[in-house]
């Protein structure tokens, strides 16, 4: 069975009462965890996305602290953190929150991960995040670009100092 177009769904929802809309939202939230998380964000955190980002940082910081030293398990843990972070960023739809969390992830990566390893998947996680930040920066407002560009340059210099496999010439 093929679902209706969004415009048709929007027209149908416009004709429903508040009680019917509430029942539909609760029913949707019951079936999938992501729907419930999105509904939670929209109801409680959408007014201040940056404080939501701070809550996410505090929530994900615990996962960073529990990273194991084995490069295989640390790669798995970092992928999990990145997957969760990207899922929560998707709820906001805000580029500023995305870049804020990406910079935080990279800084935490440099602090907690084993940077002396030559394990390519582990290295790739940081490199892909740095590339992602460099692509998002031009999409921000000029004032925000200026602020985050300075943070990004500091991050690149730190990464170049701590990890010999990061080349600052690629990003600056």
Coordinates of C-alpha atoms in Angstrom, one line a residue:
X1 CA 0.0 0.0 0.0
X2 CA 1.4 3.4 -1.0
X3 CA 1.2 6.3 1.5
X4 CA -0.5 9.5 0.5
X5 CA 1.4 12.7 -0.4
X6 CA 2.4 15.1 2.4
X7 CA 0.2 17.8 1.0
X8 CA -2.8 15.4 1.2
X9 CA -1.9 14.4 4.8
X10 CA -1.5 18.1 5.7
X11 CA -5.0 18.9 4.4
X12 CA -6.5 15.9 6.3
X13 CA -4.8 16.9 9.5
X14 CA -6.1 20.5 9.2
X15 CA -9.6 19.2 9.5
X16 CA -9.1 17.2 12.7
X17 CA -9.9 18.3 16.2
X18 CA -7.3 18.8 18.9
X19 CA -8.3 15.6 20.6
X20 CA -8.0 13.6 17.4
X21 CA -4.5 15.1 16.7
X22 CA -3.4 14.2 20.2
X23 CA -4.5 10.6 19.8
X24 CA -2.7 10.4 16.4
X25 CA 0.5 11.8 17.9
X26 CA 0.4 9.4 20.9
X27 CA -0.2 6.5 18.6
X28 CA 2.7 7.4 16.3
X29 CA 5.0 7.8 19.4
X30 CA 4.0 4.4 20.6
X31 CA 5.3 2.5 17.6
X32 CA 8.9 3.7 17.2
X33 CA 11.5 5.1 19.7
X34 CA 12.7 7.8 17.2
X35 CA 9.1 9.1 16.8
X36 CA 8.9 9.4 20.6
X37 CA 12.3 11.1 20.8
X38 CA 11.3 13.6 18.0
X39 CA 8.0 14.3 19.7
X40 CA 9.8 14.9 23.0
X41 CA 12.2 17.3 21.3
X42 CA 9.4 19.2 19.6
X43 CA 7.4 19.5 22.8
X44 CA 10.0 20.3 25.4
X45 CA 13.3 21.4 23.8
X46 CA 12.6 23.1 20.5
X47 CA 12.5 26.6 21.9
X48 CA 16.2 26.5 22.8
X49 CA 18.2 24.2 20.5
X50 CA 21.5 25.2 22.0
X51 CA 20.5 24.1 25.5
X52 CA 19.3 20.9 23.9
X53 CA 22.9 20.5 22.5
X54 CA 24.3 21.0 26.0
X55 CA 22.1 18.3 27.3
X56 CA 23.2 16.0 24.5
X57 CA 26.9 16.8 25.3
X58 CA 26.3 15.9 29.0
X59 CA 24.5 12.7 28.0
X60 CA 27.1 11.6 25.5
X61 CA 30.1 12.6 27.7
X62 CA 29.4 9.4 29.8
X63 CA 30.0 7.3 26.7
X64 CA 33.2 9.0 25.9
X65 CA 34.5 8.4 29.5
X66 CA 33.8 4.7 29.1
X67 CA 35.8 4.2 25.9
X68 CA 38.1 1.3 26.1
X69 CA 41.7 1.5 25.0
X70 CA 41.5 -1.3 22.4
X71 CA 41.3 0.4 19.1
X72 CA 38.6 -2.1 17.9
X73 CA 36.2 -1.5 20.8
X74 CA 37.0 2.2 20.9
X75 CA 36.0 2.5 17.2
X76 CA 32.7 0.7 17.9
X77 CA 32.0 3.0 20.9
X78 CA 32.8 6.1 18.9
X79 CA 30.6 5.0 16.0
X80 CA 27.8 4.5 18.5
X81 CA 28.3 8.0 19.9
X82 CA 28.4 9.5 16.5
X83 CA 25.2 7.6 15.4
X84 CA 23.3 8.8 18.5
X85 CA 24.6 12.4 18.0
X86 CA 23.6 12.5 14.4
X87 CA 20.1 11.1 15.3
X88 CA 19.5 13.8 17.9
X89 CA 20.9 16.5 15.6
X90 CA 18.5 15.4 12.9
X91 CA 15.6 16.3 15.3
X92 CA 16.7 19.9 15.6
X93 CA 17.3 20.6 11.9
X94 CA 19.6 23.4 13.0
X95 CA 23.1 23.8 11.4
X96 CA 24.4 25.7 14.4
X97 CA 23.6 22.8 16.7
X98 CA 25.1 20.4 14.2
X99 CA 28.4 22.2 14.0
X100 CA 28.4 22.8 17.8
X101 CA 28.1 19.1 18.4
X102 CA 30.5 18.1 15.7
X103 CA 33.2 20.4 17.1
X104 CA 32.5 19.0 20.6
X105 CA 32.8 15.4 19.2
X106 CA 36.1 16.1 17.6
X107 CA 37.5 17.7 20.7
X108 CA 36.3 14.8 22.9
X109 CA 37.7 12.4 20.3
X110 CA 41.1 14.1 20.6
X111 CA 40.9 13.9 24.4
X112 CA 39.6 10.4 25.0
X113 CA 40.6 8.3 21.9
X114 CA 44.0 6.6 21.3
X115 CA 45.6 8.9 18.8
X116 CA 48.8 6.8 18.5
X117 CA 47.0 4.0 16.6
X118 CA 47.2 3.4 12.9
X119 CA 43.8 1.8 12.8
X120 CA 42.2 3.4 9.7
X121 CA 38.5 3.1 10.8
X122 CA 39.3 5.0 14.0
X123 CA 41.2 7.7 12.1
X124 CA 38.4 7.9 9.5
X125 CA 35.9 8.9 12.2
X126 CA 37.8 12.1 13.0
X127 CA 38.6 12.9 9.4
X128 CA 35.0 12.5 8.3
X129 CA 33.8 14.8 11.1
X130 CA 36.4 17.4 10.2
X131 CA 35.3 17.3 6.5
X132 CA 31.7 17.5 7.6
X133 CA 32.5 20.7 9.7
X134 CA 34.3 22.3 6.8
X135 CA 31.2 21.7 4.6
X136 CA 28.8 23.1 7.1
X137 CA 30.7 26.2 8.0
X138 CA 29.9 28.1 4.7
X139 CA 26.2 27.5 5.2
X140 CA 26.1 29.4 8.5
X141 CA 25.4 33.1 9.0
X142 CA 28.5 35.3 8.7
X143 CA 28.8 36.1 12.4
X144 CA 28.5 32.4 13.3
X145 CA 30.9 31.5 10.6
X146 CA 33.5 33.8 12.1
X147 CA 33.0 32.4 15.6
X148 CA 33.0 28.7 14.5
X149 CA 35.9 29.2 12.0
X150 CA 38.2 30.2 14.9
X151 CA 37.1 27.2 16.9
X152 CA 37.6 25.0 13.9
X153 CA 41.1 26.3 13.3
X154 CA 42.0 25.7 16.9
X155 CA 40.7 22.2 16.6
X156 CA 42.7 21.5 13.5
X157 CA 45.9 22.8 15.1
X158 CA 45.2 20.7 18.2
X159 CA 44.5 17.6 16.0
X160 CA 47.7 18.2 14.0
X161 CA 49.7 18.4 17.2
X162 CA 48.2 15.4 18.9
X163 CA 47.7 13.0 15.9
X164 CA 50.4 12.8 13.3
X165 CA 47.9 11.4 10.7
X166 CA 45.8 14.6 10.6
X167 CA 47.1 17.1 8.1
X168 CA 46.1 20.7 8.8
X169 CA 46.9 21.7 5.2
X170 CA 43.8 19.7 4.1
X171 CA 41.4 21.9 6.1
X172 CA 43.0 25.3 6.4

